């Protein structure tokens, strides 16, 4: 069974009416960038818990989680209502295999995310370990509206830090914004627009694609890449070209 410890709320950042981040401090075990922990509150005598990926680098003691408020949800509205000094429960040990060490050798690493699933990539990129072996890294964040691209300033800072190795691309599905592609990720791959905007090919010869977010996006993209690019899921015993994590 999971061991739980208390986390103290240090900061609540409101990005939009429904998107926010929690920054907490807690005596958790060391984790690997890309992993997740579970947060929980006692509600009506029941421990209600959900898994959330770390946004922060493992070397940062301020633990950050990026969340969306589900209006009829049991937990997220209560988490959103927390204030500095309040407490939330967190699992002492983190979990998950959506980490760079699991990615096989390749020339270009694609990091595709929808919504709050940008979190694990930001943790990986802020930590920076194990990334020197990739010639190119492409970080793609897809959201409904431009205002939902909460971490764009951080993405731009990281792009500067990686000095040409990292390319970033935003995608919005419900409006047209300068600098962002418009549409859904699978359609933008199918049309070639994503690769054209980034200036790099996505293929089985030299690419690995990490997919995190909306299960429909993950499934559709995997199917498309399988059918049109001859790419297959990555397994430990059978190296492939795609690593995925569904985000709910």
mmCIF file of C-alpha atoms in Angstrom:
data_model
loop_
_atom_site.group_PDB
_atom_site.id
_atom_site.type_symbol
_atom_site.label_atom_id
_atom_site.label_comp_id
_atom_site.label_asym_id
_atom_site.label_seq_id
_atom_site.Cartn_x
_atom_site.Cartn_y
_atom_site.Cartn_z
ATOM 1 C CA UNK A 1 0.000 0.000 0.000
ATOM 2 C CA UNK A 2 1.083 3.557 -0.709
ATOM 3 C CA UNK A 3 2.591 5.522 2.135
ATOM 4 C CA UNK A 4 1.079 8.987 2.490
ATOM 5 C CA UNK A 5 2.649 12.115 3.964
ATOM 6 C CA UNK A 6 1.326 15.629 4.480
ATOM 7 C CA UNK A 7 2.251 18.354 2.007
ATOM 8 C CA UNK A 8 2.022 22.034 2.855
ATOM 9 C CA UNK A 9 0.586 24.367 0.223
ATOM 10 C CA UNK A 10 3.178 27.034 -0.549
ATOM 11 C CA UNK A 11 1.541 28.737 -3.521
ATOM 12 C CA UNK A 12 -1.526 28.523 -5.779
ATOM 13 C CA UNK A 13 -1.126 29.974 -9.278
ATOM 14 C CA UNK A 14 -4.311 30.746 -11.209
ATOM 15 C CA UNK A 15 -3.717 30.768 -14.969
ATOM 16 C CA UNK A 16 -7.378 30.854 -16.064
ATOM 17 C CA UNK A 17 -10.710 30.232 -14.342
ATOM 18 C CA UNK A 18 -10.090 26.493 -14.545
ATOM 19 C CA UNK A 19 -6.331 26.013 -14.977
ATOM 20 C CA UNK A 20 -4.062 26.361 -11.954
ATOM 21 C CA UNK A 21 -0.937 24.984 -10.351
ATOM 22 C CA UNK A 22 -0.219 23.942 -6.792
ATOM 23 C CA UNK A 23 3.256 24.355 -5.336
ATOM 24 C CA UNK A 24 3.775 22.298 -2.202
ATOM 25 C CA UNK A 25 6.572 21.139 0.055
ATOM 26 C CA UNK A 26 6.635 17.606 1.444
ATOM 27 C CA UNK A 27 9.099 14.959 2.708
ATOM 28 C CA UNK A 28 8.773 12.657 -0.307
ATOM 29 C CA UNK A 29 11.291 10.171 -1.683
ATOM 30 C CA UNK A 30 13.454 11.191 -4.667
ATOM 31 C CA UNK A 31 11.669 10.864 -8.013
ATOM 32 C CA UNK A 32 12.642 10.787 -11.695
ATOM 33 C CA UNK A 33 11.589 13.574 -14.073
ATOM 34 C CA UNK A 34 8.425 12.459 -15.894
ATOM 35 C CA UNK A 35 6.979 10.539 -12.948
ATOM 36 C CA UNK A 36 3.791 11.287 -11.012
ATOM 37 C CA UNK A 37 2.542 11.273 -7.439
ATOM 38 C CA UNK A 38 -0.967 11.056 -6.028
ATOM 39 C CA UNK A 39 -2.625 13.925 -4.167
ATOM 40 C CA UNK A 40 -5.535 13.300 -1.822
ATOM 41 C CA UNK A 41 -7.977 14.980 0.556
ATOM 42 C CA UNK A 42 -10.310 13.457 3.103
ATOM 43 C CA UNK A 43 -13.823 14.198 1.830
ATOM 44 C CA UNK A 44 -16.856 12.984 3.778
ATOM 45 C CA UNK A 45 -14.735 10.400 5.554
ATOM 46 C CA UNK A 46 -13.230 9.090 2.329
ATOM 47 C CA UNK A 47 -9.742 9.617 0.942
ATOM 48 C CA UNK A 48 -10.265 10.949 -2.582
ATOM 49 C CA UNK A 49 -7.078 10.699 -4.649
ATOM 50 C CA UNK A 50 -5.859 11.439 -8.162
ATOM 51 C CA UNK A 51 -2.507 11.079 -9.933
ATOM 52 C CA UNK A 52 -0.674 14.215 -11.070
ATOM 53 C CA UNK A 53 2.707 14.552 -12.782
ATOM 54 C CA UNK A 54 5.419 16.772 -11.371
ATOM 55 C CA UNK A 55 6.123 19.973 -13.302
ATOM 56 C CA UNK A 56 9.243 20.792 -11.306
ATOM 57 C CA UNK A 57 12.670 19.237 -11.742
ATOM 58 C CA UNK A 58 13.490 16.519 -9.175
ATOM 59 C CA UNK A 59 16.282 18.743 -7.875
ATOM 60 C CA UNK A 60 13.717 21.423 -6.924
ATOM 61 C CA UNK A 61 12.171 21.002 -3.460
ATOM 62 C CA UNK A 62 9.136 23.067 -4.466
ATOM 63 C CA UNK A 63 6.820 20.387 -5.870
ATOM 64 C CA UNK A 64 4.577 21.767 -8.614
ATOM 65 C CA UNK A 65 1.473 20.191 -10.153
ATOM 66 C CA UNK A 66 -0.574 21.561 -13.083
ATOM 67 C CA UNK A 67 -4.298 20.934 -12.743
ATOM 68 C CA UNK A 68 -7.617 21.647 -14.393
ATOM 69 C CA UNK A 69 -10.738 22.157 -12.325
ATOM 70 C CA UNK A 70 -13.510 19.753 -13.259
ATOM 71 C CA UNK A 71 -16.654 21.602 -12.048
ATOM 72 C CA UNK A 72 -18.492 18.447 -10.989
ATOM 73 C CA UNK A 73 -15.294 16.705 -9.884
ATOM 74 C CA UNK A 74 -14.894 15.387 -6.375
ATOM 75 C CA UNK A 75 -11.306 16.502 -5.835
ATOM 76 C CA UNK A 76 -10.107 19.215 -8.241
ATOM 77 C CA UNK A 77 -12.478 22.012 -7.089
ATOM 78 C CA UNK A 78 -11.356 21.403 -3.501
ATOM 79 C CA UNK A 79 -7.703 21.422 -4.495
ATOM 80 C CA UNK A 80 -8.288 24.694 -6.344
ATOM 81 C CA UNK A 81 -9.782 26.199 -3.192
ATOM 82 C CA UNK A 82 -6.690 25.477 -1.069
ATOM 83 C CA UNK A 83 -4.675 28.395 0.300
ATOM 84 C CA UNK A 84 -1.011 28.743 1.355
ATOM 85 C CA UNK A 85 -0.565 26.993 4.688
ATOM 86 C CA UNK A 86 -3.278 24.409 4.007
ATOM 87 C CA UNK A 87 -2.335 20.744 3.766
ATOM 88 C CA UNK A 88 -2.931 18.021 1.217
ATOM 89 C CA UNK A 89 -1.846 14.386 1.327
ATOM 90 C CA UNK A 90 0.761 13.128 -1.148
ATOM 91 C CA UNK A 91 2.244 9.703 -1.811
ATOM 92 C CA UNK A 92 5.774 9.454 -0.421
ATOM 93 C CA UNK A 93 6.887 7.387 -3.388
ATOM 94 C CA UNK A 94 6.385 8.455 -7.009
ATOM 95 C CA UNK A 95 5.601 6.168 -9.929
ATOM 96 C CA UNK A 96 5.553 5.935 -13.714
ATOM 97 C CA UNK A 97 7.793 4.950 -16.628
ATOM 98 C CA UNK A 98 7.264 8.057 -18.782
ATOM 99 C CA UNK A 99 10.916 8.992 -18.348
ATOM 100 C CA UNK A 100 13.823 9.734 -20.692
ATOM 101 C CA UNK A 101 15.785 6.660 -19.611
ATOM 102 C CA UNK A 102 13.083 4.524 -21.245
ATOM 103 C CA UNK A 103 13.510 6.257 -24.622
ATOM 104 C CA UNK A 104 15.766 4.420 -27.107
ATOM 105 C CA UNK A 105 18.516 6.099 -29.121
ATOM 106 C CA UNK A 106 17.247 8.492 -31.782
ATOM 107 C CA UNK A 107 18.157 11.727 -33.535
ATOM 108 C CA UNK A 108 14.966 13.685 -32.773
ATOM 109 C CA UNK A 109 12.844 13.343 -29.652
ATOM 110 C CA UNK A 110 9.282 14.619 -30.083
ATOM 111 C CA UNK A 111 7.364 15.562 -26.917
ATOM 112 C CA UNK A 112 3.661 15.946 -27.739
ATOM 113 C CA UNK A 113 1.237 17.114 -25.044
ATOM 114 C CA UNK A 114 -2.340 18.270 -24.740
ATOM 115 C CA UNK A 115 -3.617 20.409 -21.865
ATOM 116 C CA UNK A 116 -2.163 19.775 -18.421
ATOM 117 C CA UNK A 117 -0.078 16.872 -19.792
ATOM 118 C CA UNK A 118 2.699 19.357 -20.566
ATOM 119 C CA UNK A 119 3.812 18.828 -16.944
ATOM 120 C CA UNK A 120 6.102 15.786 -17.248
ATOM 121 C CA UNK A 121 7.950 17.294 -20.215
ATOM 122 C CA UNK A 122 8.620 20.494 -18.277
ATOM 123 C CA UNK A 123 10.016 18.400 -15.425
ATOM 124 C CA UNK A 124 12.282 16.495 -17.839
ATOM 125 C CA UNK A 125 13.486 19.638 -19.594
ATOM 126 C CA UNK A 126 14.043 21.622 -16.408
ATOM 127 C CA UNK A 127 16.132 18.779 -14.984
ATOM 128 C CA UNK A 128 18.020 18.295 -18.235
ATOM 129 C CA UNK A 129 19.556 14.925 -17.440
ATOM 130 C CA UNK A 130 19.928 12.364 -20.231
ATOM 131 C CA UNK A 131 19.013 14.784 -23.027
ATOM 132 C CA UNK A 132 22.446 15.452 -24.525
ATOM 133 C CA UNK A 133 22.189 12.257 -26.614
ATOM 134 C CA UNK A 134 19.409 13.766 -28.764
ATOM 135 C CA UNK A 135 20.393 16.060 -31.617
ATOM 136 C CA UNK A 136 16.944 17.671 -31.594
ATOM 137 C CA UNK A 137 14.110 17.913 -29.069
ATOM 138 C CA UNK A 138 10.684 19.188 -30.110
ATOM 139 C CA UNK A 139 8.171 20.241 -27.453
ATOM 140 C CA UNK A 140 4.598 20.624 -28.702
ATOM 141 C CA UNK A 141 1.843 21.929 -26.420
ATOM 142 C CA UNK A 142 -1.721 21.730 -27.733
ATOM 143 C CA UNK A 143 -4.642 23.490 -26.040
ATOM 144 C CA UNK A 144 -8.079 24.801 -26.939
ATOM 145 C CA UNK A 145 -7.277 28.503 -26.633
ATOM 146 C CA UNK A 146 -4.104 30.593 -26.457
ATOM 147 C CA UNK A 147 -4.882 31.553 -22.847
ATOM 148 C CA UNK A 148 -4.595 27.856 -21.957
ATOM 149 C CA UNK A 149 -0.881 27.786 -22.877
ATOM 150 C CA UNK A 150 -0.037 28.463 -19.237
ATOM 151 C CA UNK A 151 3.642 27.564 -19.391
ATOM 152 C CA UNK A 152 4.571 29.230 -22.681
ATOM 153 C CA UNK A 153 6.939 31.701 -20.923
ATOM 154 C CA UNK A 154 8.764 28.768 -19.299
ATOM 155 C CA UNK A 155 8.852 26.907 -22.632
ATOM 156 C CA UNK A 156 10.458 29.966 -24.232
ATOM 157 C CA UNK A 157 13.022 30.203 -21.415
ATOM 158 C CA UNK A 158 13.889 26.540 -21.875
ATOM 159 C CA UNK A 159 14.280 27.049 -25.609
ATOM 160 C CA UNK A 160 16.882 29.732 -24.922
ATOM 161 C CA UNK A 161 18.641 27.532 -22.380
ATOM 162 C CA UNK A 162 18.975 24.614 -24.797
ATOM 163 C CA UNK A 163 20.651 26.860 -27.387
ATOM 164 C CA UNK A 164 19.233 25.397 -30.610
ATOM 165 C CA UNK A 165 18.677 21.817 -29.442
ATOM 166 C CA UNK A 166 15.072 22.475 -28.337
ATOM 167 C CA UNK A 167 12.304 23.676 -30.639
ATOM 168 C CA UNK A 168 8.883 24.595 -29.272
ATOM 169 C CA UNK A 169 5.548 24.698 -31.086
ATOM 170 C CA UNK A 170 2.135 25.607 -29.719
ATOM 171 C CA UNK A 171 -1.160 24.382 -31.161
ATOM 172 C CA UNK A 172 -4.630 25.771 -30.490
ATOM 173 C CA UNK A 173 -7.766 24.051 -31.716
ATOM 174 C CA UNK A 174 -10.481 26.703 -31.334
ATOM 175 C CA UNK A 175 -8.936 29.954 -32.522
ATOM 176 C CA UNK A 176 -6.207 31.250 -34.813
ATOM 177 C CA UNK A 177 -3.207 32.861 -33.133
ATOM 178 C CA UNK A 178 0.016 34.123 -34.685
ATOM 179 C CA UNK A 179 2.842 31.710 -33.985
ATOM 180 C CA UNK A 180 0.534 28.784 -33.151
ATOM 181 C CA UNK A 181 -0.763 26.082 -35.440
ATOM 182 C CA UNK A 182 -4.529 25.640 -35.547
ATOM 183 C CA UNK A 183 -6.230 22.248 -35.307
ATOM 184 C CA UNK A 184 -5.723 18.845 -33.716
ATOM 185 C CA UNK A 185 -2.298 17.237 -33.392
ATOM 186 C CA UNK A 186 -3.072 14.100 -35.465
ATOM 187 C CA UNK A 187 -4.446 16.203 -38.334
ATOM 188 C CA UNK A 188 -1.413 18.502 -38.257
ATOM 189 C CA UNK A 189 0.883 15.471 -38.473
ATOM 190 C CA UNK A 190 -1.164 13.926 -41.275
ATOM 191 C CA UNK A 191 -1.091 17.135 -43.329
ATOM 192 C CA UNK A 192 2.614 17.691 -42.714
ATOM 193 C CA UNK A 193 1.954 21.099 -41.126
ATOM 194 C CA UNK A 194 3.592 20.236 -37.811
ATOM 195 C CA UNK A 195 6.815 19.006 -39.375
ATOM 196 C CA UNK A 196 6.868 21.972 -41.757
ATOM 197 C CA UNK A 197 6.452 24.456 -38.879
ATOM 198 C CA UNK A 198 9.176 22.795 -36.810
ATOM 199 C CA UNK A 199 11.492 22.102 -39.724
ATOM 200 C CA UNK A 200 12.149 18.468 -38.836
ATOM 201 C CA UNK A 201 10.781 15.141 -40.123
ATOM 202 C CA UNK A 202 8.881 12.683 -37.936
ATOM 203 C CA UNK A 203 9.826 9.220 -39.137
ATOM 204 C CA UNK A 204 10.822 5.744 -38.044
ATOM 205 C CA UNK A 205 14.440 6.210 -39.126
ATOM 206 C CA UNK A 206 15.495 8.868 -36.641
ATOM 207 C CA UNK A 207 12.524 9.903 -34.454
ATOM 208 C CA UNK A 208 10.971 8.859 -31.174
ATOM 209 C CA UNK A 209 7.576 10.283 -30.248
ATOM 210 C CA UNK A 210 6.453 10.720 -26.650
ATOM 211 C CA UNK A 211 2.677 11.218 -26.351
ATOM 212 C CA UNK A 212 0.975 12.487 -23.219
ATOM 213 C CA UNK A 213 -2.540 13.793 -22.716
ATOM 214 C CA UNK A 214 -6.036 13.335 -24.055
ATOM 215 C CA UNK A 215 -6.490 9.571 -24.650
ATOM 216 C CA UNK A 216 -8.195 10.260 -27.996
ATOM 217 C CA UNK A 217 -5.203 12.311 -29.194
ATOM 218 C CA UNK A 218 -2.825 9.584 -28.040
ATOM 219 C CA UNK A 219 -4.790 6.795 -29.766
ATOM 220 C CA UNK A 220 -5.349 8.730 -32.999
ATOM 221 C CA UNK A 221 -1.709 9.806 -33.244
ATOM 222 C CA UNK A 222 -0.418 6.306 -32.544
ATOM 223 C CA UNK A 223 -2.707 4.852 -35.203
ATOM 224 C CA UNK A 224 -1.711 7.507 -37.730
ATOM 225 C CA UNK A 225 2.018 7.033 -37.148
ATOM 226 C CA UNK A 226 1.626 3.267 -37.328
ATOM 227 C CA UNK A 227 -0.263 3.423 -40.634
ATOM 228 C CA UNK A 228 1.608 6.232 -42.385
ATOM 229 C CA UNK A 229 5.103 6.252 -40.858
ATOM 230 C CA UNK A 230 5.596 2.566 -39.986
ATOM 231 C CA UNK A 231 6.206 3.511 -36.370
ATOM 232 C CA UNK A 232 5.333 1.128 -33.539
ATOM 233 C CA UNK A 233 4.887 1.296 -29.773
ATOM 234 C CA UNK A 234 8.086 1.079 -27.771
ATOM 235 C CA UNK A 235 8.412 -1.955 -25.522
ATOM 236 C CA UNK A 236 11.384 -2.906 -23.358
ATOM 237 C CA UNK A 237 11.810 -6.219 -25.141
ATOM 238 C CA UNK A 238 10.995 -4.762 -28.551
ATOM 239 C CA UNK A 239 12.276 -1.215 -29.067
ATOM 240 C CA UNK A 240 9.912 1.024 -30.993
ATOM 241 C CA UNK A 241 9.219 4.634 -31.894
ATOM 242 C CA UNK A 242 6.348 5.716 -29.624
ATOM 243 C CA UNK A 243 5.999 6.032 -25.837
ATOM 244 C CA UNK A 244 2.620 7.083 -24.441
ATOM 245 C CA UNK A 245 0.900 8.088 -21.241
ATOM 246 C CA UNK A 246 -2.860 8.685 -21.063
ATOM 247 C CA UNK A 247 -3.559 11.634 -18.786
ATOM 248 C CA UNK A 248 -6.898 10.616 -17.319
#
